[in-house]
Tab-separated table of C-alpha atoms and ligand atoms in Angstrom:
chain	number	residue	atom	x	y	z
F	1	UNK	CA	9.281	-61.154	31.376
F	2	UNK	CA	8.497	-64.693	31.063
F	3	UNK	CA	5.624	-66.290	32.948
F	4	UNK	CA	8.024	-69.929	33.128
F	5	UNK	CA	10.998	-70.933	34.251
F	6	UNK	CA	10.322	-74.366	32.961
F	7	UNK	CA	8.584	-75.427	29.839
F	8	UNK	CA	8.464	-78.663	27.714
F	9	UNK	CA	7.685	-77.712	24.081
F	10	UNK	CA	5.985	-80.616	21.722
F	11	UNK	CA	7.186	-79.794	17.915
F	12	UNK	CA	4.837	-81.139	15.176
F	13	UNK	CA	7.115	-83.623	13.084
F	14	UNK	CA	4.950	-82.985	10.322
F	15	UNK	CA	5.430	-79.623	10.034
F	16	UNK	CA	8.917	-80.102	9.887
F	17	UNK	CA	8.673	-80.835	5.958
F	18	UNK	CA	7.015	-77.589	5.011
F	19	UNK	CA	6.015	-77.467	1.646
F	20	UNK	CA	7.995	-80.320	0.773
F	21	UNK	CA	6.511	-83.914	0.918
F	22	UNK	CA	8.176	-85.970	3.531
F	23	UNK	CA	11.522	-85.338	5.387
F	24	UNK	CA	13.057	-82.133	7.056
F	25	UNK	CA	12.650	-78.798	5.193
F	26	UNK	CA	15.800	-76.638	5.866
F	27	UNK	CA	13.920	-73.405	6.021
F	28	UNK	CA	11.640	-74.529	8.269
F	29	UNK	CA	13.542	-76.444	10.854
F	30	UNK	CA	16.026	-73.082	11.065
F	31	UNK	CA	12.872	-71.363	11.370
F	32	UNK	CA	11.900	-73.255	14.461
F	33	UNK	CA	15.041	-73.233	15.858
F	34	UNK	CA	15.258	-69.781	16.018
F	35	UNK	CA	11.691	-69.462	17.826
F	36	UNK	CA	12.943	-71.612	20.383
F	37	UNK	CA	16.354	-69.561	20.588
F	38	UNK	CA	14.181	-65.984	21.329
F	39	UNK	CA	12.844	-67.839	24.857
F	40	UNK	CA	15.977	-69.440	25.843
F	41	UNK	CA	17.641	-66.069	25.645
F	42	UNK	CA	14.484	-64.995	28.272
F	43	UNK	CA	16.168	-67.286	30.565
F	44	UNK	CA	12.836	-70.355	30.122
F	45	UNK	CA	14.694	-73.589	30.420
F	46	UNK	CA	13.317	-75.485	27.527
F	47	UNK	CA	12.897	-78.862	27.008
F	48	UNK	CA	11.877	-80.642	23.412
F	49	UNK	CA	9.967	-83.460	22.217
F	50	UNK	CA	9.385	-83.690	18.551
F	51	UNK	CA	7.240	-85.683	16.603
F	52	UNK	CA	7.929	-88.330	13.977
F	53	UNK	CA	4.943	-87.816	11.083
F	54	UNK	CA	7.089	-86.070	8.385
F	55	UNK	CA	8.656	-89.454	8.444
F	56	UNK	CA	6.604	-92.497	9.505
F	57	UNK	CA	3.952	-92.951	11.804
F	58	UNK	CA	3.431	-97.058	13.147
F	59	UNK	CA	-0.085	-96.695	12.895
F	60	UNK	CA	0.224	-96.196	9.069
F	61	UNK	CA	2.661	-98.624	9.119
F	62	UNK	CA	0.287	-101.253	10.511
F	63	UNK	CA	-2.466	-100.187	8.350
F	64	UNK	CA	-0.610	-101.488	5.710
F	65	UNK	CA	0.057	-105.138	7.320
F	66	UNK	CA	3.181	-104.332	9.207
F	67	UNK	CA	3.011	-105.630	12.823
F	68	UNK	CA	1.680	-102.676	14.570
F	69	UNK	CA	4.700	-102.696	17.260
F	70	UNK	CA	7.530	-102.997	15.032
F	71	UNK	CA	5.814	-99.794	12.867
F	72	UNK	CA	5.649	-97.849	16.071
F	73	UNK	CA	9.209	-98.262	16.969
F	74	UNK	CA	10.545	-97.392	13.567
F	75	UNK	CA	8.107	-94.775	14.134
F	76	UNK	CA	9.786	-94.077	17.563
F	77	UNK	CA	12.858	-93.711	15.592
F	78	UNK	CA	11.742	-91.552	12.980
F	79	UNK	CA	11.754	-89.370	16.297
F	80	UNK	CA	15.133	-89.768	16.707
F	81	UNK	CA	16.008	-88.519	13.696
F	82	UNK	CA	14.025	-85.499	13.775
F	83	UNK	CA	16.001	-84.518	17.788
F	84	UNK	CA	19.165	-85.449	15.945
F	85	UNK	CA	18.579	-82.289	13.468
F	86	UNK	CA	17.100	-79.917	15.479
F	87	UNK	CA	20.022	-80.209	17.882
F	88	UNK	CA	22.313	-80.317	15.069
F	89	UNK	CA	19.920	-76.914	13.770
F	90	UNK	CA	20.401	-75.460	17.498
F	91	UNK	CA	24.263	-75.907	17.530
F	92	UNK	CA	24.823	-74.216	13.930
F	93	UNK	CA	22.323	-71.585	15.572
F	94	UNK	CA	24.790	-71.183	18.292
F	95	UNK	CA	23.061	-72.827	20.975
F	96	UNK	CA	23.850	-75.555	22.974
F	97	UNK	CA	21.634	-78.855	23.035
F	98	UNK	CA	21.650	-82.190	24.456
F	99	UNK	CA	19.541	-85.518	22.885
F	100	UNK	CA	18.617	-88.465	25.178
F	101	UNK	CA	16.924	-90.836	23.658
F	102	UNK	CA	13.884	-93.761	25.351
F	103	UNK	CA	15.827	-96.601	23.348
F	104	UNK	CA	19.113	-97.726	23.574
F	105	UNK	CA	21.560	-96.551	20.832
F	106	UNK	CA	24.166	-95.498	22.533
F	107	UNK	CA	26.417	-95.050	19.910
F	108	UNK	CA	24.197	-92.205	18.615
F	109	UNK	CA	22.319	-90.194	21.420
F	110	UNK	CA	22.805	-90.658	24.965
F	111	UNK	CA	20.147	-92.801	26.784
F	112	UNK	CA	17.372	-90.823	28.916
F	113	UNK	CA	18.396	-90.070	32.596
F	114	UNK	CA	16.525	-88.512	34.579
F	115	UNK	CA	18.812	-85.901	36.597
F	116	UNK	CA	21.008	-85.935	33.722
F	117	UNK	CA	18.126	-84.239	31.931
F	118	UNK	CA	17.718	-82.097	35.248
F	119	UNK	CA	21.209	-80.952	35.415
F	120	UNK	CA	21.387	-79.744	31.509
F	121	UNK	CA	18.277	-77.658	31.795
F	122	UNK	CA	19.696	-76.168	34.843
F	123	UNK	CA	22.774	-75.485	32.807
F	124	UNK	CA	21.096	-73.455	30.263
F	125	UNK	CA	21.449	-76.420	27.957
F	126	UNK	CA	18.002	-76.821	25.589
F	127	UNK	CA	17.257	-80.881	26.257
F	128	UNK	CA	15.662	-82.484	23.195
F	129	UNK	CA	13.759	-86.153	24.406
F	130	UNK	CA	14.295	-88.438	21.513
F	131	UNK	CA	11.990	-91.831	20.961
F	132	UNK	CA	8.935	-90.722	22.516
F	133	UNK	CA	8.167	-92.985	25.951
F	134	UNK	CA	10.248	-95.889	23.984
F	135	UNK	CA	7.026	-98.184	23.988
F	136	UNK	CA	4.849	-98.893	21.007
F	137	UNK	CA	1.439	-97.841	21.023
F	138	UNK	CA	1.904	-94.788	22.405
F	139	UNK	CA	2.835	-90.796	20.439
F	140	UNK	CA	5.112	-88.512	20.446
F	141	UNK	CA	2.532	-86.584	22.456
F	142	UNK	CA	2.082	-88.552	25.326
F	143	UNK	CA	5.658	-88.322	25.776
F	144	UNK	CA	5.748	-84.629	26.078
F	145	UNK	CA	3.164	-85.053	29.018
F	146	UNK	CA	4.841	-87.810	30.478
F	147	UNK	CA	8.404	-85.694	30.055
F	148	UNK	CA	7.182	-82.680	31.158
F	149	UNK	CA	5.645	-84.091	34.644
F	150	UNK	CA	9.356	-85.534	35.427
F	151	UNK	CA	11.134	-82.932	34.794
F	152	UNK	CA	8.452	-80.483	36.701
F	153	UNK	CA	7.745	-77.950	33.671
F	154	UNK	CA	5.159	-75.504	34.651
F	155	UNK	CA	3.108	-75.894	31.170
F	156	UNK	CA	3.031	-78.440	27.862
F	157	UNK	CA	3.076	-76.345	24.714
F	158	UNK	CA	1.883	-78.081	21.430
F	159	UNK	CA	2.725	-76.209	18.570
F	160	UNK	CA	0.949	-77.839	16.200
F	161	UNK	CA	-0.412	-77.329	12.352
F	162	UNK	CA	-3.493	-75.338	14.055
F	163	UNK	CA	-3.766	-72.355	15.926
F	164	UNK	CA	-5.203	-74.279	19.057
F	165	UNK	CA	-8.220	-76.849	19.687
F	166	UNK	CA	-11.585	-76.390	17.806
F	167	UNK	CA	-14.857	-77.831	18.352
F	168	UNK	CA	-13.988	-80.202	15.968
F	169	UNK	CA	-11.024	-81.244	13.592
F	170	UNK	CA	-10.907	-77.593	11.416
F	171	UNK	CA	-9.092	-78.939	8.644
F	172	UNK	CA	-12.119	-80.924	8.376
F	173	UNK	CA	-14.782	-78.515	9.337
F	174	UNK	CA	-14.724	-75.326	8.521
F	175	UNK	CA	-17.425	-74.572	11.005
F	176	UNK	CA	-15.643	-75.496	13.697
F	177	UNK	CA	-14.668	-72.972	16.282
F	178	UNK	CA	-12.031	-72.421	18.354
F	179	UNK	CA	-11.694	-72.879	22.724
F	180	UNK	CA	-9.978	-70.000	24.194
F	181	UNK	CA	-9.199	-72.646	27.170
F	182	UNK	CA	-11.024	-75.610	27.516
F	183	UNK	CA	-10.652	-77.580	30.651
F	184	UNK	CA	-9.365	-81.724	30.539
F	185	UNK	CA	-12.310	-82.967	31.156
F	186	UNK	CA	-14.367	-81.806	28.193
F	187	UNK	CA	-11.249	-82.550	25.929
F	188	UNK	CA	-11.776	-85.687	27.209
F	189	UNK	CA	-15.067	-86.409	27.537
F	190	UNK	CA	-15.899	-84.520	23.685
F	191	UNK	CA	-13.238	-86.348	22.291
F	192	UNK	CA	-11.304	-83.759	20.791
F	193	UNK	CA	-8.549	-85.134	18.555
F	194	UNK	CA	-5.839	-82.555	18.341
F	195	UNK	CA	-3.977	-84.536	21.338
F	196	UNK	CA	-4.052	-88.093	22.199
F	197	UNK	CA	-6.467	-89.255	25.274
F	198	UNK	CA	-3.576	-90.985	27.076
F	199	UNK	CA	-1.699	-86.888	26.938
F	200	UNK	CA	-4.638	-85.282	28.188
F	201	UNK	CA	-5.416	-87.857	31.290
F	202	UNK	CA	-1.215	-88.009	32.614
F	203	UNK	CA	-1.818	-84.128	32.529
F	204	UNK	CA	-5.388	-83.894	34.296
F	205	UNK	CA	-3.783	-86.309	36.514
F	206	UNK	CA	-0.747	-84.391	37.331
F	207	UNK	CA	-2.440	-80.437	37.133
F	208	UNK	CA	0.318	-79.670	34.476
F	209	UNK	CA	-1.788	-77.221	31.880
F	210	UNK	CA	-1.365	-77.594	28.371
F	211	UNK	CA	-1.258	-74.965	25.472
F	212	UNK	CA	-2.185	-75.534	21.908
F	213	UNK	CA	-0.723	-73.098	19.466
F	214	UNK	CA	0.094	-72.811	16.051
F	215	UNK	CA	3.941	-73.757	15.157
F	216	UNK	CA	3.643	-71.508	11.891
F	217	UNK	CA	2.578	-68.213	13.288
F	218	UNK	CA	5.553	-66.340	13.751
F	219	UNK	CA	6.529	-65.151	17.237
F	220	UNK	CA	3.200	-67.183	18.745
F	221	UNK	CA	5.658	-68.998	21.122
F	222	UNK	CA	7.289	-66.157	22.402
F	223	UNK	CA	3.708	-64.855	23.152
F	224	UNK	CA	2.672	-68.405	25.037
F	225	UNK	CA	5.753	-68.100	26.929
F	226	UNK	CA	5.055	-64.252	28.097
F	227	UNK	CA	1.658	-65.783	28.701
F	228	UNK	CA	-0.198	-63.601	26.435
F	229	UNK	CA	-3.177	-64.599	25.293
F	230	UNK	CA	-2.567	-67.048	22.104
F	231	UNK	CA	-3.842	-70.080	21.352
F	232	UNK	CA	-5.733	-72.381	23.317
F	233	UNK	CA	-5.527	-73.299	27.398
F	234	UNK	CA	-5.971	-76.901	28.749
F	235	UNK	CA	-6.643	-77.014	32.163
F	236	UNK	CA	-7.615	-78.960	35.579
C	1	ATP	N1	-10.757	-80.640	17.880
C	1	ATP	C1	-9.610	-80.371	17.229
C	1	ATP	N2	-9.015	-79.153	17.379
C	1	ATP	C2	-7.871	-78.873	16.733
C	1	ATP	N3	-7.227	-79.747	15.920
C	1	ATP	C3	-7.772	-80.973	15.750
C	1	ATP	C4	-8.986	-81.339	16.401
C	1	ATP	N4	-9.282	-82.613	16.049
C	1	ATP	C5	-8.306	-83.033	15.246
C	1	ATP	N5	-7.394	-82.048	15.044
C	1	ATP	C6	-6.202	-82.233	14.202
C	1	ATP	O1	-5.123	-82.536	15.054
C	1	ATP	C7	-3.919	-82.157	14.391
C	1	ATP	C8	-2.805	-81.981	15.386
C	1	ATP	O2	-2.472	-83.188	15.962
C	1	ATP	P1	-1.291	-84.159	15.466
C	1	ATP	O3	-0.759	-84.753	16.729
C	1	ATP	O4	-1.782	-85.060	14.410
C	1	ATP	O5	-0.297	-83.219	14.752
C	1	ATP	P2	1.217	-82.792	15.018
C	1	ATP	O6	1.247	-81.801	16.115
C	1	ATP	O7	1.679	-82.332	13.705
C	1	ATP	O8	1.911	-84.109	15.479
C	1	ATP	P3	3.193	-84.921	14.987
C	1	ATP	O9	4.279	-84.333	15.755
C	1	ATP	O10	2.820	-86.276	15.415
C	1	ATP	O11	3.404	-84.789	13.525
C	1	ATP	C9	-4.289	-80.855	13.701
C	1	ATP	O12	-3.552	-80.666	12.535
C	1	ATP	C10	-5.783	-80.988	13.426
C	1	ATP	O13	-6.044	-81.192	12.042
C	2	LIG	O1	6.048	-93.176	22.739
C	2	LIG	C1	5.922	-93.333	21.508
C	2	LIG	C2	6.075	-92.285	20.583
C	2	LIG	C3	5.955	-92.517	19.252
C	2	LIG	N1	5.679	-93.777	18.792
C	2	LIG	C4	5.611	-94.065	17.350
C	2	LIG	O2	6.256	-93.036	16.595
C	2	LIG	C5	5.338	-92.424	15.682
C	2	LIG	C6	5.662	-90.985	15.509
C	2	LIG	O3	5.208	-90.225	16.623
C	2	LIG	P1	4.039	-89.141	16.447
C	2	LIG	O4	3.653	-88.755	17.833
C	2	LIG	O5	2.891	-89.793	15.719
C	2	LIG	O6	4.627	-88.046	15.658
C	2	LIG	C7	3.959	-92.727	16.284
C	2	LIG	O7	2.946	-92.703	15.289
C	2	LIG	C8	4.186	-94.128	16.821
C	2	LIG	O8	4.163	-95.043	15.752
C	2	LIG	C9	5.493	-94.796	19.704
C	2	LIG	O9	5.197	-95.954	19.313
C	2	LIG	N2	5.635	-94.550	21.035
């Protein structure tokens, strides 16, 4: 039995290349796919956002002397490649998925409408939001939060490259240890890196929880969704 009806899921783009070292990794993105497939069958209307860092990230970009706003939306775009193949991944996995992208490119993905997006997830149909929020200087992240408060999901899960937030960055400290939940504010106020501040606050602000899970642990977001305990809560 699942413990939502609603959920918006945030896919780590850079897990999409595996063990390869940029781009999509076929195993892995059929791996995904099929994750996500197991809840939809539960009857959890799910809604996508992936990330963009297997392929470019606009703060690298800029790093490197590109003006910072035209590396974020090739960055933003890099997004829109990565919805393009999971949906593509979804339909050749027999499910059925629409993209809407935050930038006009009509002749790709259709733009993002609100109670369009309603009316597919009410369908059955798996949405996948393409382009982030469509403005620079934002992540992939912050669009999941903003996403997920307009389409009322009942819960944000990250599934990320770690198996939920630490004390500190545990790919950089092995000492860190892990929050079993953790509320916004200390996220916040500690700083804690896995998500972006500007994610955290639009949730805080609108009481819609996050979870923090790891996308390579097989069957971890079947678990989330039955609301066992995996990973880490974020909460009011
Ligand atoms: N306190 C922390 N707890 C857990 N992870 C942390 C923490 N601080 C930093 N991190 C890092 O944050 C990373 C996850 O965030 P990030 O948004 O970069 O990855 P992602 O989910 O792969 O995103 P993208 O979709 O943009 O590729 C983890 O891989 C981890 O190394
Ligand atoms: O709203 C947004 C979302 C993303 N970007 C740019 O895209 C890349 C990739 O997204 P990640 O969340 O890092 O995977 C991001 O680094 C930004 O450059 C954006 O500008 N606005």
């Amino acid at each position: 039995m699942p413990a939502y009806k609603r959920i918006l899921l945030k896919l780590s783009g850079e897990a999409l290349m595996g063990d390869d070292a940029y781009g999509i990794n076929r195993a892995t993105i059929v791996r995904m796919v099929q994750e996500v497939r197991e809840v939809t069958q539960m009857g959890v209307e799910v809604a996508v956002v992936i990330g963009g860092g297997n392929i470019f990230r606009g703060v690298a970009g800029g790093s490197v002397g590109m003006d910072r706003a035209t590396a974020d939306y090739m960055g933003m775009l890099a997004t829109v490649m990565n919805s393009l193949a999971l949906a593509d991944t979804m339909r050749q996995e027999g499910m059925t998925a629409r993209v809407m992208s935050a930038i006009a490119i009509e002749q790709v993905v259709e733009p993002y409408v609100r109670p369009k997006a309603l009316q597919y997830l009410e369908e059955g149909k798996v949405v996948v939001f393409a382009a982030g929020t469509g403005n620079p200087f934002f992540t992939t992240d912050t669009a999941a939060a903003l996403r997920g408060a307009e389409i009322g999901a009942e819960i944000v899960l990250k599934a990320t490259k770690v198996d939920g937030v630490y004390t500190a960055d545990p790919k950089k400290n092995p000492d860190a240890t892990r929050y079993q939940s953790i509320s916004f504010d200390e996220a916040i106020s500690k700083n804690l890196q896995v998500m972006d501040g500007a994610a955290f606050a639009l949730c805080r602000d609108q009481k819609l929880p996050i979870k923090v899970f790891s996308i390579f642990k097989s069957g971890a977001l079947k678990r989330v969704v039955q609301g066992e305990d995996e990973g880490t809560l974020v909460h009011v």
